[in-house]
Structures are given as structure tokens and as C-alpha cells.
Short mmCIF file of C-alpha atoms in Angstrom, two decimals:
data_model
loop_
_atom_site.label_atom_id
_atom_site.label_comp_id
_atom_site.label_asym_id
_atom_site.label_seq_id
_atom_site.Cartn_x
_atom_site.Cartn_y
_atom_site.Cartn_z
CA MET G 1273 -96.80 -77.72 -121.37
CA SER G 1274 -95.84 -77.57 -117.69
CA PRO G 1275 -95.99 -74.53 -115.37
CA ALA G 1276 -92.47 -75.51 -114.30
CA ASP G 1277 -91.35 -74.44 -117.79
CA GLY G 1278 -92.17 -70.82 -116.99
CA LEU G 1279 -92.47 -68.66 -120.09
CA THR G 1280 -90.30 -70.89 -122.28
CA ALA G 1281 -93.41 -72.32 -123.93
CA PHE G 1282 -93.81 -68.94 -125.61
CA ALA G 1283 -90.13 -68.31 -126.37
CA ASP G 1284 -90.89 -67.81 -130.08
CA TYR G 1285 -92.64 -64.58 -129.11
CA LEU G 1286 -89.92 -63.38 -126.72
CA PRO G 1287 -86.53 -61.64 -127.13
CA VAL G 1288 -84.63 -64.41 -125.27
CA ASP G 1289 -84.25 -68.06 -126.20
CA ALA G 1290 -85.75 -70.82 -124.09
CA ASP G 1291 -82.33 -72.03 -122.91
CA GLU G 1292 -81.43 -68.51 -121.73
CA MET G 1293 -84.55 -67.96 -119.63
CA ILE G 1294 -84.14 -67.30 -115.92
CA SER G 1295 -87.27 -68.88 -114.50
CA LEU G 1296 -89.02 -69.41 -111.19
CA GLY G 1297 -92.01 -71.11 -112.81
CA GLU G 1298 -93.84 -67.88 -113.61
CA GLY G 1299 -96.87 -67.71 -115.86
CA HIS G 1300 -99.61 -70.28 -116.49
CA THR G 1301 -101.84 -68.44 -114.02
CA PRO G 1302 -105.50 -69.47 -113.77
CA LEU G 1303 -108.34 -67.85 -115.67
CA ILE G 1304 -111.21 -68.01 -113.20
CA PRO G 1305 -114.90 -67.58 -114.12
CA ALA G 1306 -116.46 -65.09 -111.71
CA ALA G 1307 -120.15 -65.84 -112.16
CA ARG G 1308 -121.39 -64.58 -108.78
CA LEU G 1309 -119.53 -61.29 -109.01
CA GLY G 1310 -120.42 -61.02 -112.68
CA ARG G 1311 -124.12 -61.21 -111.86
CA ARG G 1312 -123.72 -58.39 -109.38
CA LEU G 1313 -121.93 -56.29 -112.00
CA GLY G 1314 -124.32 -57.25 -114.80
CA ILE G 1315 -121.58 -58.95 -116.82
CA GLY G 1316 -122.66 -62.36 -118.05
CA ASN G 1317 -119.17 -63.62 -118.90
CA LEU G 1318 -116.65 -62.24 -116.42
CA LEU G 1319 -113.27 -63.92 -116.03
CA ILE G 1320 -110.40 -63.07 -113.69
CA LYS G 1321 -106.82 -63.69 -114.82
CA ASP G 1322 -105.25 -64.18 -111.40
CA GLU G 1323 -101.66 -62.97 -111.65
CA SER G 1324 -101.19 -63.27 -107.90
CA ARG G 1325 -100.30 -66.94 -108.58
CA ASN G 1326 -96.88 -65.96 -109.93
CA PRO G 1327 -93.76 -66.73 -107.82
CA THR G 1328 -93.57 -63.31 -106.11
CA TRP G 1329 -97.37 -62.94 -106.24
CA SER G 1330 -97.67 -60.36 -109.01
CA HIS G 1331 -97.71 -60.00 -112.79
CA LYS G 1332 -94.27 -58.36 -112.63
CA ASP G 1333 -92.65 -61.81 -112.67
CA ARG G 1334 -93.35 -62.11 -116.39
CA PHE G 1335 -91.46 -58.86 -116.92
CA SER G 1336 -88.58 -59.74 -114.61
CA ALA G 1337 -88.06 -63.21 -116.05
CA VAL G 1338 -87.42 -61.74 -119.50
CA ALA G 1339 -85.60 -58.59 -118.36
CA VAL G 1340 -83.17 -60.43 -116.08
CA SER G 1341 -82.59 -63.08 -118.75
CA ALA G 1342 -81.72 -60.33 -121.23
CA ALA G 1343 -79.45 -58.61 -118.70
CA LYS G 1344 -77.53 -61.79 -118.00
CA ARG G 1345 -77.20 -62.61 -121.70
CA GLN G 1346 -75.72 -59.15 -122.26
CA GLY G 1347 -73.14 -59.71 -119.54
CA HIS G 1348 -74.61 -57.45 -116.84
CA ARG G 1349 -73.96 -58.40 -113.22
CA PHE G 1350 -76.10 -55.64 -111.72
CA VAL G 1351 -79.75 -54.63 -112.21
CA ALA G 1352 -81.69 -51.73 -110.71
CA THR G 1353 -85.21 -50.34 -110.57
CA ALA G 1354 -87.36 -47.64 -109.01
CA SER G 1355 -90.34 -49.31 -107.39
CA SER G 1356 -93.08 -48.87 -104.83
CA GLY G 1357 -93.16 -52.62 -104.31
CA ASN G 1358 -94.18 -55.27 -106.83
CA ALA G 1359 -91.57 -54.53 -109.50
CA GLY G 1360 -88.83 -54.32 -106.89
CA ALA G 1361 -89.79 -57.58 -105.20
CA SER G 1362 -89.96 -59.36 -108.53
CA LEU G 1363 -86.68 -58.00 -109.86
CA ALA G 1364 -84.94 -58.85 -106.58
CA ALA G 1365 -86.16 -62.45 -106.74
CA TYR G 1366 -85.10 -63.01 -110.35
CA ALA G 1367 -81.77 -61.29 -109.78
CA ALA G 1368 -81.16 -63.67 -106.89
CA ARG G 1369 -82.09 -66.60 -109.12
CA ALA G 1370 -79.63 -65.39 -111.78
CA GLY G 1371 -76.84 -64.57 -109.34
CA LEU G 1372 -76.98 -60.83 -110.04
CA THR G 1373 -76.80 -57.90 -107.64
CA CYS G 1374 -79.98 -55.84 -107.37
CA LEU G 1375 -80.70 -52.27 -106.26
CA VAL G 1376 -84.25 -51.09 -105.57
CA VAL G 1377 -84.81 -47.37 -105.05
CA THR G 1378 -88.11 -46.74 -103.30
CA PHE G 1379 -89.59 -44.03 -101.07
CA GLU G 1380 -90.69 -43.52 -97.51
CA GLY G 1381 -94.26 -44.69 -97.06
CA ALA G 1382 -94.12 -47.49 -99.63
CA PRO G 1383 -96.13 -50.57 -98.56
CA GLY G 1384 -94.24 -52.25 -95.72
CA PRO G 1385 -94.87 -55.89 -96.73
CA MET G 1386 -93.53 -55.27 -100.22
CA VAL G 1387 -90.43 -53.39 -99.06
CA ASP G 1388 -89.73 -56.18 -96.59
CA GLN G 1389 -90.18 -58.78 -99.34
CA ILE G 1390 -87.61 -56.97 -101.50
CA GLY G 1391 -85.05 -57.09 -98.72
CA ARG G 1392 -85.63 -60.78 -98.05
CA TYR G 1393 -84.46 -61.55 -101.60
CA GLY G 1394 -81.13 -59.89 -100.83
CA ALA G 1395 -81.55 -56.67 -102.79
CA VAL G 1396 -80.13 -53.36 -101.59
CA VAL G 1397 -83.15 -51.20 -100.71
CA VAL G 1398 -82.77 -47.42 -100.65
CA GLU G 1399 -85.73 -45.40 -99.34
CA LEU G 1400 -85.79 -41.73 -100.36
CA ALA G 1401 -87.52 -38.96 -98.47
CA ASP G 1402 -88.09 -37.21 -101.81
CA LYS G 1403 -89.55 -39.77 -104.22
CA THR G 1404 -88.86 -37.49 -107.20
CA ARG G 1405 -85.13 -38.18 -106.75
CA ARG G 1406 -85.49 -41.85 -107.74
CA TRP G 1407 -85.25 -41.39 -111.49
CA PRO G 1408 -82.34 -38.88 -111.47
CA ILE G 1409 -80.31 -41.31 -109.34
CA LEU G 1410 -80.95 -44.15 -111.76
CA ALA G 1411 -80.29 -41.97 -114.79
CA GLU G 1412 -76.92 -41.00 -113.34
CA GLY G 1413 -76.14 -44.68 -112.70
CA VAL G 1414 -76.85 -45.43 -116.35
CA ALA G 1415 -74.70 -42.52 -117.55
CA ARG G 1416 -71.74 -43.20 -115.26
CA PHE G 1417 -71.72 -46.97 -114.94
CA GLY G 1418 -73.96 -48.38 -117.68
CA TRP G 1419 -76.47 -49.82 -115.20
CA PHE G 1420 -79.17 -52.15 -116.53
CA VAL G 1421 -82.24 -50.31 -115.23
CA THR G 1422 -85.59 -52.00 -115.72
CA SER G 1423 -87.96 -49.19 -114.65
CA PRO G 1424 -88.58 -45.82 -116.31
CA PHE G 1425 -86.00 -43.23 -115.30
CA GLU G 1426 -86.45 -40.35 -117.77
CA THR G 1427 -89.19 -37.92 -118.75
CA PRO G 1428 -91.33 -37.94 -120.76
CA VAL G 1429 -92.12 -41.47 -119.61
CA VAL G 1430 -91.87 -44.15 -122.27
CA GLY G 1431 -92.38 -47.19 -120.06
CA SER G 1432 -90.03 -49.73 -118.56
CA HIS G 1433 -87.29 -51.78 -120.24
CA PRO G 1434 -88.58 -52.95 -123.66
CA ASP G 1435 -87.27 -56.50 -123.25
CA GLY G 1436 -89.19 -56.91 -120.02
CA ILE G 1437 -92.42 -55.57 -121.51
CA GLU G 1438 -92.27 -58.40 -124.06
CA GLY G 1439 -92.81 -60.82 -121.18
CA TYR G 1440 -96.37 -59.58 -120.78
CA LYS G 1441 -97.21 -60.87 -124.25
CA THR G 1442 -97.44 -64.29 -122.64
CA ILE G 1443 -100.67 -63.24 -120.89
CA ALA G 1444 -102.31 -62.92 -124.31
CA CYS G 1445 -100.91 -66.31 -125.33
CA GLU G 1446 -102.29 -67.95 -122.21
CA LEU G 1447 -105.70 -66.32 -122.56
CA VAL G 1448 -106.09 -67.70 -126.08
CA LEU G 1449 -104.97 -71.16 -124.94
CA GLN G 1450 -107.25 -71.12 -121.91
CA GLN G 1451 -110.21 -70.08 -124.08
CA GLN G 1452 -109.54 -72.75 -126.75
CA GLY G 1453 -108.62 -70.14 -129.33
CA ARG G 1454 -111.36 -67.65 -128.51
CA VAL G 1455 -110.54 -63.98 -128.01
CA PRO G 1456 -112.39 -62.00 -125.30
CA ASP G 1457 -114.33 -58.92 -126.28
CA TRP G 1458 -112.61 -56.84 -123.60
CA VAL G 1459 -109.36 -57.08 -121.66
CA VAL G 1460 -109.22 -54.69 -118.70
CA VAL G 1461 -105.82 -53.88 -117.18
CA PRO G 1462 -104.77 -51.83 -114.11
CA THR G 1463 -102.67 -49.10 -115.68
CA ALA G 1464 -99.93 -46.74 -114.54
CA TYR G 1465 -97.29 -46.46 -117.28
CA GLY G 1466 -99.03 -49.20 -119.22
CA ASP G 1467 -96.26 -51.79 -119.53
CA ASN G 1468 -98.65 -54.66 -118.90
CA LEU G 1469 -101.40 -53.26 -121.13
CA ARG G 1470 -98.92 -52.65 -123.95
CA GLY G 1471 -97.38 -56.10 -123.66
CA ILE G 1472 -100.76 -57.86 -123.69
CA TRP G 1473 -101.86 -55.86 -126.73
CA ARG G 1474 -98.61 -56.69 -128.54
CA GLY G 1475 -99.17 -60.35 -127.69
CA PHE G 1476 -102.60 -60.37 -129.32
CA CYS G 1477 -101.22 -58.54 -132.37
CA ASP G 1478 -98.43 -61.11 -132.72
CA LEU G 1479 -100.93 -63.95 -132.47
CA ARG G 1480 -103.09 -62.43 -135.19
CA ALA G 1481 -100.05 -61.86 -137.42
CA ALA G 1482 -99.14 -65.53 -136.95
CA GLY G 1483 -102.66 -66.59 -137.95
CA VAL G 1484 -103.48 -68.03 -134.51
CA ILE G 1485 -106.44 -65.67 -134.00
CA ASP G 1486 -108.52 -63.67 -136.44
CA ARG G 1487 -109.60 -60.74 -134.31
CA LEU G 1488 -108.35 -58.52 -131.48
CA PRO G 1489 -109.93 -57.54 -128.14
CA LYS G 1490 -110.70 -54.04 -126.98
CA MET G 1491 -108.23 -52.93 -124.33
CA VAL G 1492 -109.24 -50.90 -121.27
CA ALA G 1493 -106.81 -48.86 -119.18
CA ALA G 1494 -108.13 -48.88 -115.60
CA GLU G 1495 -106.64 -45.78 -114.00
CA ILE G 1496 -106.62 -43.72 -110.83
CA HIS G 1497 -105.96 -40.18 -112.09
CA GLY G 1498 -107.19 -40.40 -115.68
CA SER G 1499 -104.25 -39.37 -117.85
CA VAL G 1500 -105.04 -41.87 -120.63
CA ARG G 1501 -108.78 -41.21 -120.37
CA ASP G 1502 -108.30 -37.47 -120.80
CA SER G 1503 -105.73 -37.97 -123.57
CA LEU G 1504 -108.13 -40.17 -125.53
CA ALA G 1505 -110.54 -37.25 -125.69
CA ARG G 1506 -107.99 -35.28 -127.71
CA PRO G 1507 -106.98 -35.97 -131.31
CA ALA G 1508 -103.25 -35.59 -130.58
CA ASP G 1509 -100.94 -38.24 -129.13
CA THR G 1510 -99.64 -36.01 -126.33
CA LEU G 1511 -100.33 -37.22 -122.81
CA VAL G 1512 -102.38 -35.16 -120.40
CA THR G 1513 -101.06 -34.78 -116.87
CA ALA G 1514 -103.67 -34.99 -114.10
CA ARG G 1515 -104.41 -31.48 -112.89
CA ASP G 1516 -105.54 -32.19 -109.36
CA PRO G 1517 -103.93 -35.44 -108.20
CA PHE G 1518 -105.21 -36.71 -104.88
CA PRO G 1519 -103.72 -39.15 -102.38
CA THR G 1520 -104.58 -42.74 -103.22
CA ARG G 1521 -104.08 -46.08 -101.51
CA ALA G 1522 -103.54 -47.69 -104.90
CA LEU G 1523 -99.83 -46.95 -104.71
CA SER G 1524 -98.82 -49.34 -107.48
CA ILE G 1525 -100.66 -47.37 -110.17
CA GLY G 1526 -101.09 -43.89 -108.69
CA THR G 1527 -99.29 -42.03 -111.49
CA VAL G 1528 -100.44 -38.63 -112.76
CA GLN G 1529 -99.28 -39.10 -116.35
CA GLY G 1530 -99.65 -42.12 -118.59
CA THR G 1531 -97.54 -43.08 -121.59
CA PHE G 1532 -97.80 -43.03 -125.35
CA GLN G 1533 -97.66 -46.82 -125.37
CA SER G 1534 -100.84 -46.97 -123.29
CA LEU G 1535 -102.63 -44.38 -125.35
CA VAL G 1536 -101.79 -45.90 -128.72
CA SER G 1537 -102.62 -49.44 -127.57
CA VAL G 1538 -106.06 -48.45 -126.29
CA ARG G 1539 -106.75 -46.32 -129.36
CA ARG G 1540 -105.77 -48.97 -131.90
CA SER G 1541 -107.82 -51.60 -130.10
CA GLY G 1542 -110.97 -49.47 -130.14
CA GLY G 1543 -110.98 -49.60 -126.35
CA THR G 1544 -111.24 -46.99 -123.65
CA ALA G 1545 -109.92 -45.84 -120.28
CA GLU G 1546 -111.82 -45.69 -117.00
CA VAL G 1547 -111.01 -43.90 -113.75
CA VAL G 1548 -111.65 -45.66 -110.44
CA THR G 1549 -111.80 -44.09 -106.98
CA ASP G 1550 -110.35 -45.54 -103.80
CA ALA G 1551 -113.88 -46.03 -102.44
CA ALA G 1552 -114.73 -48.21 -105.44
CA LEU G 1553 -111.48 -50.15 -105.00
CA TRP G 1554 -112.18 -50.99 -101.36
CA GLN G 1555 -115.68 -52.14 -102.30
CA THR G 1556 -114.37 -54.22 -105.21
CA GLN G 1557 -111.59 -55.82 -103.17
CA ALA G 1558 -114.11 -56.88 -100.53
CA GLY G 1559 -116.63 -58.12 -103.10
CA LEU G 1560 -114.06 -60.16 -105.03
CA ALA G 1561 -112.88 -61.83 -101.83
CA ARG G 1562 -116.34 -62.47 -100.42
CA HIS G 1563 -118.07 -63.64 -103.60
CA GLU G 1564 -115.25 -65.36 -105.48
CA GLY G 1565 -112.63 -66.22 -102.85
CA ILE G 1566 -109.91 -64.13 -104.54
CA PHE G 1567 -107.97 -61.60 -102.46
CA GLY G 1568 -106.40 -58.98 -104.69
CA GLU G 1569 -104.10 -56.05 -104.05
CA LEU G 1570 -106.02 -52.79 -104.00
CA SER G 1571 -104.33 -51.63 -107.21
CA GLY G 1572 -104.81 -55.06 -108.72
CA VAL G 1573 -108.61 -54.99 -108.57
CA THR G 1574 -108.86 -51.69 -110.46
CA SER G 1575 -109.64 -53.69 -113.59
CA ILE G 1576 -112.72 -55.28 -112.01
CA ALA G 1577 -114.02 -51.99 -110.63
CA ALA G 1578 -113.54 -50.37 -114.04
CA ALA G 1579 -115.37 -53.21 -115.81
CA GLY G 1580 -118.34 -52.77 -113.48
CA GLN G 1581 -118.48 -49.04 -114.15
CA LEU G 1582 -118.26 -49.54 -117.91
CA ARG G 1583 -121.09 -52.06 -117.75
CA ARG G 1584 -123.29 -49.63 -115.78
CA ARG G 1585 -122.69 -46.98 -118.43
CA GLY G 1586 -123.58 -49.41 -121.21
CA ILE G 1587 -120.14 -49.42 -122.82
CA ILE G 1588 -119.63 -53.09 -121.98
CA GLY G 1589 -122.64 -55.15 -123.06
CA PRO G 1590 -124.36 -57.69 -120.78
CA ASP G 1591 -123.24 -60.64 -122.91
CA ASP G 1592 -119.73 -59.41 -123.72
CA SER G 1593 -116.84 -61.61 -122.61
CA VAL G 1594 -114.65 -59.61 -120.24
CA VAL G 1595 -111.24 -60.62 -118.90
CA CYS G 1596 -109.99 -58.57 -115.95
CA ILE G 1597 -106.29 -58.82 -115.19
CA MET G 1598 -105.95 -59.05 -111.39
CA THR G 1599 -102.31 -58.11 -111.02
CA ALA G 1600 -101.23 -58.97 -107.48
CA SER G 1601 -102.09 -60.55 -104.15
CA GLY G 1602 -103.91 -58.64 -101.44
CA LEU G 1603 -101.15 -59.66 -99.05
CA LYS G 1604 -98.87 -57.21 -100.86
CA ASP G 1605 -100.47 -54.18 -99.20
CA ILE G 1606 -102.13 -55.86 -96.24
CA ASP G 1607 -100.95 -52.97 -94.06
CA GLN G 1608 -103.41 -50.70 -95.90
CA ARG G 1609 -106.50 -50.68 -93.72
CA PRO G 1610 -109.96 -50.41 -95.31
CA PRO G 1611 -112.29 -47.66 -94.06
CA HIS G 1612 -114.80 -50.29 -92.94
CA PRO G 1613 -112.92 -53.34 -91.62
CA ALA G 1614 -114.43 -56.80 -91.77
CA ILE G 1615 -116.89 -57.44 -88.97
CA ARG G 1616 -115.45 -59.32 -86.01
CA TYR G 1617 -117.16 -60.39 -82.82
CA ARG G 1618 -115.57 -60.92 -79.46
CA VAL G 1619 -117.18 -63.95 -77.87
CA THR G 1620 -116.99 -64.75 -74.16
CA GLY G 1621 -119.62 -67.50 -74.14
CA GLY G 1622 -120.11 -70.63 -76.21
CA LEU G 1623 -121.78 -71.76 -79.44
CA ASP G 1624 -125.13 -70.10 -78.68
CA GLU G 1625 -123.46 -66.71 -78.60
CA VAL G 1626 -121.70 -67.45 -81.89
CA LEU G 1627 -125.05 -68.44 -83.43
CA LYS G 1628 -126.58 -65.11 -82.38
CA HIS G 1629 -123.87 -63.28 -84.34
CA LEU G 1630 -124.37 -65.54 -87.36
CA THR G 1631 -128.10 -64.88 -87.30
CA ALA G 1632 -127.55 -61.11 -86.98
CA GLU G 1633 -125.15 -61.13 -89.92
CA PHE G 1634 -126.82 -63.56 -92.34
CA GLY G 1635 -130.43 -63.71 -91.15
CA ALA G 1636 -130.17 -67.31 -90.01
CA GLY G 1637 -127.67 -69.60 -88.41
CA PRO G 1638 -126.31 -72.76 -90.04
CA ALA G 1639 -128.81 -75.63 -90.49
#
């Protein structure tokens, strides 16, 4: 199995055949043991599934590879999405690979690096002053012209295009392969509308149905505003909308209402949902980079912050195996400035002055 094959190794679990797949070599991302960070969080077996290693540096490439393949098979020459960044960049890249035209409807204030990335792939980028107009525009495009739209565009939200969501099942397939058939106790996923969480859960269910595994993990929705968390506390399947949403720097997952697919996946797995603040995200992003050498997008490290909180509350046990899905590269929102930037020193002298700063920072200079 070669990474150059993209997702075709798992074509039996996907809605497109291997010879129809539009690929940029997505998938086959590393599963990295995070022992140093795990010790700090009290988790003895912490692993990071680093989705920033995909072609456009986010997990969305698994979705786009399948969605664009399905669109081309159906004869579409045009694809569209509403996106704050990652989904738009990914769709634009795969549309370019397939020779399709791409429209990305975003909003003023979306992360600059991601919007620029979208444009570099040749997509038409439309920024709206009123972000609530994105879905009505796409819905009208579907009604009038039969557009192939990959993002949600109607309420109540039911998630993105179902063919694309199937692409996330490959994360479950890879995790089982990378763990020699073992299933983690917990899989923690940054969650907005829950496409990724739902796809991973479906992947594990398919593997169990095929007799590849004999048990399922508990799924955790790592959220900003807590829609799934609050909905889990009720017996009904209706989704709670966050009452007092606050501004967040985690723009990729800052939604105020989750989806049924998230709720039912977490519930059936016996898992939970955890809310993470921006302060915890900044701390986690810095800790992951400093202690493990992995630089994640602020939204992308929500899973790790949530795992740490669940461990502190005793929900995750000290010896449980925990896989955190780190969804995208920190370069995606590098224009977001942390409240406490990394320490830098302006040096006018030579090595001795540098050594003073090293000693002040670490207690001793290099031997």
C-alpha cells in the first residue's frame, strides 16, 4: 500500500471505484505517539493522528477526494461550497485536479492564509459582508442550476455532501492498520457539523460489520459552543442551539448548533462531548508544538485540549488509549496572533549575550 494511491486502498468502503478516484495522494497520515504531552495531561497512551500531512494540509482532503470524484462521475463540471477556509481550499485543489470549475463562498474576516490558498488553486472566491447569506445563495444555485454543492446549505443542518463524508471512514481504516488491528478506547474529534466524527464512526462500524474488528471506540465531540454536549443531556434527538455564543478564534468549528449525525454517533458509541475555550486552545497549540514538534491549527487542536479536560475529570482513565484527530496545520491560521506570543530576544552583542537569554529561559545554557 503506497501513499501515492490515496484513498483507493479503501475503495471497498467508499461510494466511488478505485479507477474513478481523483487523488492528490491524500490519506496515510502518521499516527504519532505523544508521550511527553501525554504525561503532562495524565494520559498514558496518547496518539495524534496528524491530518495536516494531507495535500492541502487538512483532513478535508479525504472528503474532497471522494466528493469531487462523485461529482465528476455524475457529469458535473462545477462544484461549490461555503467555507471559512479548509473545506474551500481542499475543494478548490481537487476541482483543479479534476478539471472542474469551483466556487467558494466565504465571509469577510475569514483567515487570510486560507482564503489566499483557495484563490491560488484557481477557484472563484466570493466574500460576503453578511455570512448568513452564504447558504441561501448556494441553495438558489442548486434550485436554479443543479449545482453540486459539497457544504451544508439548508437548515436544520444535516451535514455536508454524504458522498464526501464517506471519505472520512478511511481515518478509521488507517487507525486500525496503524495499530495492528487494535481499536483505541477513545477517538476525539474537533467538531462543528460533525462530518469528520460521523465518517470516522461509520468507518469503525463498517470494519466491525466486516469482521475486521470486534469492538468500537468511544467518540468524543470536541466543541466550542457546546451544542452536542447540551443535547446529550436531553433524552430527545433535537439539537440545542448555543444560547450565548461568543467570538472565537477557532473559526473552523465555531458553530452554535451541531447536527443529528454528531449526536447519534456520540450517543451510540457511548462517548461524550466536551467544550473547549480559546484560552485552552492557545495553551494546547503551544504545548503540542513545544513538547511534540507538531504545529496544529487552533481549531485542529481542540481534540487534544478536550482529551486533557476529560482526563482531569476522570472520564478518560490514565491507561486508556486515546487518539486525537489533529485536523489541520497551524500555518492555516498563522495570522491569528496568540495572546502571549513566543518569547523573542533582540541581541546586539555576541554569543555571551545569547547565553544569558538561554540561561534566563531554561535555567542553564547549553553544555
